[in-house]
Amino acid sequence: MYTYKVKQTEKKTYFFNLIKKDVTKVYSFNTYKDALIFALSEQIKQFTCIVSDKVQTTRKTYKNYYTLKQFQKHCVKNPMHFLNTQNCRLDDKQISNYYFYLIGSNKLTKLKKH
């Protein structure tokens, strides 16, 4: 069975922004769907699939799915498909909340690129 690893790097500052440090965390998942949902929710561009000890492949998160900015743009242009309404009366914050709701509830079909 494959193992999926998602690497997340955060920049942290200490002592009134005098000391800057990069903190890297590695998360491992057993299924592709779990790794994809985590990468979409954390806005990570790519993650690795470990086939064996010597073979690793990278998976691009946004090859088949919309980023948050792309989703906001397409949601305003075509609200009938994404929101099931004729007019989009939502602001950017509400659209981003809806984007993360779709990710959290495993409804990734609306986030797929056509």
mmCIF file with all atom_site columns, C-alpha atoms in Angstrom:
data_model
loop_
_atom_site.group_PDB
_atom_site.id
_atom_site.type_symbol
_atom_site.label_atom_id
_atom_site.label_alt_id
_atom_site.label_comp_id
_atom_site.label_asym_id
_atom_site.label_entity_id
_atom_site.label_seq_id
_atom_site.pdbx_PDB_ins_code
_atom_site.Cartn_x
_atom_site.Cartn_y
_atom_site.Cartn_z
_atom_site.occupancy
_atom_site.B_iso_or_equiv
_atom_site.pdbx_formal_charge
_atom_site.auth_seq_id
_atom_site.auth_comp_id
_atom_site.auth_asym_id
_atom_site.auth_atom_id
_atom_site.pdbx_PDB_model_num
ATOM 1   C CA . MET A 1 1   ? 0.000   0.000  0.000   1.00 0.00 ? 1   MET A CA 1
ATOM 2   C CA . TYR A 1 2   ? 1.166   3.502  -0.737  1.00 0.00 ? 2   TYR A CA 1
ATOM 3   C CA . THR A 1 3   ? 2.022   6.103  1.870   1.00 0.00 ? 3   THR A CA 1
ATOM 4   C CA . TYR A 1 4   ? 1.399   9.784  1.222   1.00 0.00 ? 4   TYR A CA 1
ATOM 5   C CA . LYS A 1 5   ? 3.490   12.463 2.907   1.00 0.00 ? 5   LYS A CA 1
ATOM 6   C CA . VAL A 1 6   ? 2.589   16.127 3.023   1.00 0.00 ? 6   VAL A CA 1
ATOM 7   C CA . LYS A 1 7   ? 5.327   18.569 4.001   1.00 0.00 ? 7   LYS A CA 1
ATOM 8   C CA . GLN A 1 8   ? 4.287   21.897 5.498   1.00 0.00 ? 8   GLN A CA 1
ATOM 9   C CA . THR A 1 9   ? 6.737   24.738 6.127   1.00 0.00 ? 9   THR A CA 1
ATOM 10  C CA . GLU A 1 10  ? 5.869   27.661 8.379   1.00 0.00 ? 10  GLU A CA 1
ATOM 11  C CA . LYS A 1 11  ? 7.861   30.801 9.041   1.00 0.00 ? 11  LYS A CA 1
ATOM 12  C CA . LYS A 1 12  ? 7.990   31.753 12.712  1.00 0.00 ? 12  LYS A CA 1
ATOM 13  C CA . THR A 1 13  ? 9.474   34.851 14.291  1.00 0.00 ? 13  THR A CA 1
ATOM 14  C CA . TYR A 1 14  ? 10.683  35.328 17.837  1.00 0.00 ? 14  TYR A CA 1
ATOM 15  C CA . PHE A 1 15  ? 11.782  38.287 19.948  1.00 0.00 ? 15  PHE A CA 1
ATOM 16  C CA . PHE A 1 16  ? 9.931   41.082 18.153  1.00 0.00 ? 16  PHE A CA 1
ATOM 17  C CA . ASN A 1 17  ? 10.739  39.794 14.636  1.00 0.00 ? 17  ASN A CA 1
ATOM 18  C CA . LEU A 1 18  ? 14.505  39.698 15.260  1.00 0.00 ? 18  LEU A CA 1
ATOM 19  C CA . ILE A 1 19  ? 14.876  35.931 14.931  1.00 0.00 ? 19  ILE A CA 1
ATOM 20  C CA . LYS A 1 20  ? 13.215  34.174 12.005  1.00 0.00 ? 20  LYS A CA 1
ATOM 21  C CA . LYS A 1 21  ? 12.985  30.423 11.710  1.00 0.00 ? 21  LYS A CA 1
ATOM 22  C CA . ASP A 1 22  ? 11.417  27.956 9.277   1.00 0.00 ? 22  ASP A CA 1
ATOM 23  C CA . VAL A 1 23  ? 9.580   25.083 10.950  1.00 0.00 ? 23  VAL A CA 1
ATOM 24  C CA . THR A 1 24  ? 8.868   22.041 8.778   1.00 0.00 ? 24  THR A CA 1
ATOM 25  C CA . LYS A 1 25  ? 6.241   19.466 9.707   1.00 0.00 ? 25  LYS A CA 1
ATOM 26  C CA . VAL A 1 26  ? 5.682   16.222 7.820   1.00 0.00 ? 26  VAL A CA 1
ATOM 27  C CA . TYR A 1 27  ? 2.280   14.530 7.910   1.00 0.00 ? 27  TYR A CA 1
ATOM 28  C CA . SER A 1 28  ? 1.729   10.993 6.602   1.00 0.00 ? 28  SER A CA 1
ATOM 29  C CA . PHE A 1 29  ? -1.545  9.544  5.320   1.00 0.00 ? 29  PHE A CA 1
ATOM 30  C CA . ASN A 1 30  ? -2.626  6.093  4.207   1.00 0.00 ? 30  ASN A CA 1
ATOM 31  C CA . THR A 1 31  ? -5.099  7.152  1.520   1.00 0.00 ? 31  THR A CA 1
ATOM 32  C CA . TYR A 1 32  ? -4.855  9.601  -1.352  1.00 0.00 ? 32  TYR A CA 1
ATOM 33  C CA . LYS A 1 33  ? -8.168  11.238 -0.484  1.00 0.00 ? 33  LYS A CA 1
ATOM 34  C CA . ASP A 1 34  ? -7.059  12.096 3.064   1.00 0.00 ? 34  ASP A CA 1
ATOM 35  C CA . ALA A 1 35  ? -3.794  13.574 1.812   1.00 0.00 ? 35  ALA A CA 1
ATOM 36  C CA . LEU A 1 36  ? -5.609  15.536 -0.887  1.00 0.00 ? 36  LEU A CA 1
ATOM 37  C CA . ILE A 1 37  ? -8.144  16.983 1.554   1.00 0.00 ? 37  ILE A CA 1
ATOM 38  C CA . PHE A 1 38  ? -5.367  18.042 3.920   1.00 0.00 ? 38  PHE A CA 1
ATOM 39  C CA . ALA A 1 39  ? -3.329  19.608 1.098   1.00 0.00 ? 39  ALA A CA 1
ATOM 40  C CA . LEU A 1 40  ? -6.368  21.490 -0.216  1.00 0.00 ? 40  LEU A CA 1
ATOM 41  C CA . SER A 1 41  ? -7.348  22.785 3.202   1.00 0.00 ? 41  SER A CA 1
ATOM 42  C CA . GLU A 1 42  ? -3.807  23.943 3.995   1.00 0.00 ? 42  GLU A CA 1
ATOM 43  C CA . GLN A 1 43  ? -3.196  25.325 0.466   1.00 0.00 ? 43  GLN A CA 1
ATOM 44  C CA . ILE A 1 44  ? -0.143  23.099 -0.172  1.00 0.00 ? 44  ILE A CA 1
ATOM 45  C CA . LYS A 1 45  ? 0.849   22.888 -3.853  1.00 0.00 ? 45  LYS A CA 1
ATOM 46  C CA . GLN A 1 46  ? 2.283   19.361 -3.984  1.00 0.00 ? 46  GLN A CA 1
ATOM 47  C CA . PHE A 1 47  ? 2.833   16.261 -1.878  1.00 0.00 ? 47  PHE A CA 1
ATOM 48  C CA . THR A 1 48  ? 4.723   13.000 -2.314  1.00 0.00 ? 48  THR A CA 1
ATOM 49  C CA . CYS A 1 49  ? 3.526   9.447  -2.785  1.00 0.00 ? 49  CYS A CA 1
ATOM 50  C CA . ILE A 1 50  ? 5.947   6.823  -1.480  1.00 0.00 ? 50  ILE A CA 1
ATOM 51  C CA . VAL A 1 51  ? 5.593   3.650  -3.518  1.00 0.00 ? 51  VAL A CA 1
ATOM 52  C CA . SER A 1 52  ? 8.597   1.840  -2.051  1.00 0.00 ? 52  SER A CA 1
ATOM 53  C CA . ASP A 1 53  ? 11.856  2.727  -0.317  1.00 0.00 ? 53  ASP A CA 1
ATOM 54  C CA . LYS A 1 54  ? 13.473  3.971  -3.517  1.00 0.00 ? 54  LYS A CA 1
ATOM 55  C CA . VAL A 1 55  ? 10.476  5.131  -5.553  1.00 0.00 ? 55  VAL A CA 1
ATOM 56  C CA . GLN A 1 56  ? 8.688   8.403  -4.774  1.00 0.00 ? 56  GLN A CA 1
ATOM 57  C CA . THR A 1 57  ? 6.356   10.441 -6.946  1.00 0.00 ? 57  THR A CA 1
ATOM 58  C CA . THR A 1 58  ? 4.941   13.908 -6.461  1.00 0.00 ? 58  THR A CA 1
ATOM 59  C CA . ARG A 1 59  ? 1.274   14.717 -6.765  1.00 0.00 ? 59  ARG A CA 1
ATOM 60  C CA . LYS A 1 60  ? 0.185   18.222 -7.688  1.00 0.00 ? 60  LYS A CA 1
ATOM 61  C CA . THR A 1 61  ? -2.780  19.343 -5.657  1.00 0.00 ? 61  THR A CA 1
ATOM 62  C CA . TYR A 1 62  ? -4.130  22.000 -8.005  1.00 0.00 ? 62  TYR A CA 1
ATOM 63  C CA . LYS A 1 63  ? -3.780  20.108 -11.267 1.00 0.00 ? 63  LYS A CA 1
ATOM 64  C CA . ASN A 1 64  ? -7.411  18.970 -11.148 1.00 0.00 ? 64  ASN A CA 1
ATOM 65  C CA . TYR A 1 65  ? -8.861  21.236 -8.445  1.00 0.00 ? 65  TYR A CA 1
ATOM 66  C CA . TYR A 1 66  ? -9.403  24.984 -8.091  1.00 0.00 ? 66  TYR A CA 1
ATOM 67  C CA . THR A 1 67  ? -7.302  27.133 -5.792  1.00 0.00 ? 67  THR A CA 1
ATOM 68  C CA . LEU A 1 68  ? -9.125  29.514 -3.468  1.00 0.00 ? 68  LEU A CA 1
ATOM 69  C CA . LYS A 1 69  ? -8.604  32.503 -5.792  1.00 0.00 ? 69  LYS A CA 1
ATOM 70  C CA . GLN A 1 70  ? -9.724  30.567 -8.850  1.00 0.00 ? 70  GLN A CA 1
ATOM 71  C CA . PHE A 1 71  ? -12.791 29.302 -7.012  1.00 0.00 ? 71  PHE A CA 1
ATOM 72  C CA . GLN A 1 72  ? -13.750 32.830 -5.934  1.00 0.00 ? 72  GLN A CA 1
ATOM 73  C CA . LYS A 1 73  ? -13.441 34.079 -9.525  1.00 0.00 ? 73  LYS A CA 1
ATOM 74  C CA . HIS A 1 74  ? -15.460 31.229 -11.038 1.00 0.00 ? 74  HIS A CA 1
ATOM 75  C CA . CYS A 1 75  ? -18.050 31.343 -8.263  1.00 0.00 ? 75  CYS A CA 1
ATOM 76  C CA . VAL A 1 76  ? -18.854 34.974 -9.075  1.00 0.00 ? 76  VAL A CA 1
ATOM 77  C CA . LYS A 1 77  ? -18.975 34.276 -12.842 1.00 0.00 ? 77  LYS A CA 1
ATOM 78  C CA . ASN A 1 78  ? -21.089 31.109 -12.639 1.00 0.00 ? 78  ASN A CA 1
ATOM 79  C CA . PRO A 1 79  ? -23.080 31.072 -9.376  1.00 0.00 ? 79  PRO A CA 1
ATOM 80  C CA . MET A 1 80  ? -25.655 28.596 -10.692 1.00 0.00 ? 80  MET A CA 1
ATOM 81  C CA . HIS A 1 81  ? -23.123 25.764 -10.819 1.00 0.00 ? 81  HIS A CA 1
ATOM 82  C CA . PHE A 1 82  ? -21.298 26.490 -7.572  1.00 0.00 ? 82  PHE A CA 1
ATOM 83  C CA . LEU A 1 83  ? -23.969 28.046 -5.338  1.00 0.00 ? 83  LEU A CA 1
ATOM 84  C CA . ASN A 1 84  ? -27.229 26.865 -6.980  1.00 0.00 ? 84  ASN A CA 1
ATOM 85  C CA . THR A 1 85  ? -28.478 30.457 -7.153  1.00 0.00 ? 85  THR A CA 1
ATOM 86  C CA . GLN A 1 86  ? -28.944 32.923 -9.986  1.00 0.00 ? 86  GLN A CA 1
ATOM 87  C CA . ASN A 1 87  ? -27.119 35.851 -8.363  1.00 0.00 ? 87  ASN A CA 1
ATOM 88  C CA . CYS A 1 88  ? -24.025 35.816 -6.216  1.00 0.00 ? 88  CYS A CA 1
ATOM 89  C CA . ARG A 1 89  ? -24.615 38.022 -3.188  1.00 0.00 ? 89  ARG A CA 1
ATOM 90  C CA . LEU A 1 90  ? -21.693 36.675 -1.201  1.00 0.00 ? 90  LEU A CA 1
ATOM 91  C CA . ASP A 1 91  ? -18.527 38.572 -0.447  1.00 0.00 ? 91  ASP A CA 1
ATOM 92  C CA . ASP A 1 92  ? -15.026 37.068 -0.660  1.00 0.00 ? 92  ASP A CA 1
ATOM 93  C CA . LYS A 1 93  ? -14.975 35.940 2.972   1.00 0.00 ? 93  LYS A CA 1
ATOM 94  C CA . GLN A 1 94  ? -18.227 34.021 2.627   1.00 0.00 ? 94  GLN A CA 1
ATOM 95  C CA . ILE A 1 95  ? -17.062 32.404 -0.612  1.00 0.00 ? 95  ILE A CA 1
ATOM 96  C CA . SER A 1 96  ? -13.804 31.316 1.053   1.00 0.00 ? 96  SER A CA 1
ATOM 97  C CA . ASN A 1 97  ? -15.796 29.855 3.966   1.00 0.00 ? 97  ASN A CA 1
ATOM 98  C CA . TYR A 1 98  ? -17.901 27.931 1.445   1.00 0.00 ? 98  TYR A CA 1
ATOM 99  C CA . TYR A 1 99  ? -14.705 26.681 -0.261  1.00 0.00 ? 99  TYR A CA 1
ATOM 100 C CA . PHE A 1 100 ? -13.368 25.282 3.011   1.00 0.00 ? 100 PHE A CA 1
ATOM 101 C CA . TYR A 1 101 ? -16.814 23.850 3.830   1.00 0.00 ? 101 TYR A CA 1
ATOM 102 C CA . LEU A 1 102 ? -16.745 21.889 0.564   1.00 0.00 ? 102 LEU A CA 1
ATOM 103 C CA . ILE A 1 103 ? -13.285 20.559 1.420   1.00 0.00 ? 103 ILE A CA 1
ATOM 104 C CA . GLY A 1 104 ? -14.223 19.641 4.972   1.00 0.00 ? 104 GLY A CA 1
ATOM 105 C CA . SER A 1 105 ? -17.388 17.840 3.959   1.00 0.00 ? 105 SER A CA 1
ATOM 106 C CA . ASN A 1 106 ? -15.644 15.817 1.185   1.00 0.00 ? 106 ASN A CA 1
ATOM 107 C CA . LYS A 1 107 ? -17.702 17.452 -1.590  1.00 0.00 ? 107 LYS A CA 1
ATOM 108 C CA . LEU A 1 108 ? -14.785 17.829 -3.964  1.00 0.00 ? 108 LEU A CA 1
ATOM 109 C CA . THR A 1 109 ? -16.844 17.494 -7.149  1.00 0.00 ? 109 THR A CA 1
ATOM 110 C CA . LYS A 1 110 ? -17.652 21.231 -7.174  1.00 0.00 ? 110 LYS A CA 1
ATOM 111 C CA . LEU A 1 111 ? -13.945 22.033 -6.856  1.00 0.00 ? 111 LEU A CA 1
ATOM 112 C CA . LYS A 1 112 ? -12.877 19.999 -9.891  1.00 0.00 ? 112 LYS A CA 1
ATOM 113 C CA . LYS A 1 113 ? -11.743 21.817 -13.004 1.00 0.00 ? 113 LYS A CA 1
ATOM 114 C CA . HIS A 1 114 ? -13.691 21.051 -16.138 1.00 0.00 ? 114 HIS A CA 1
#
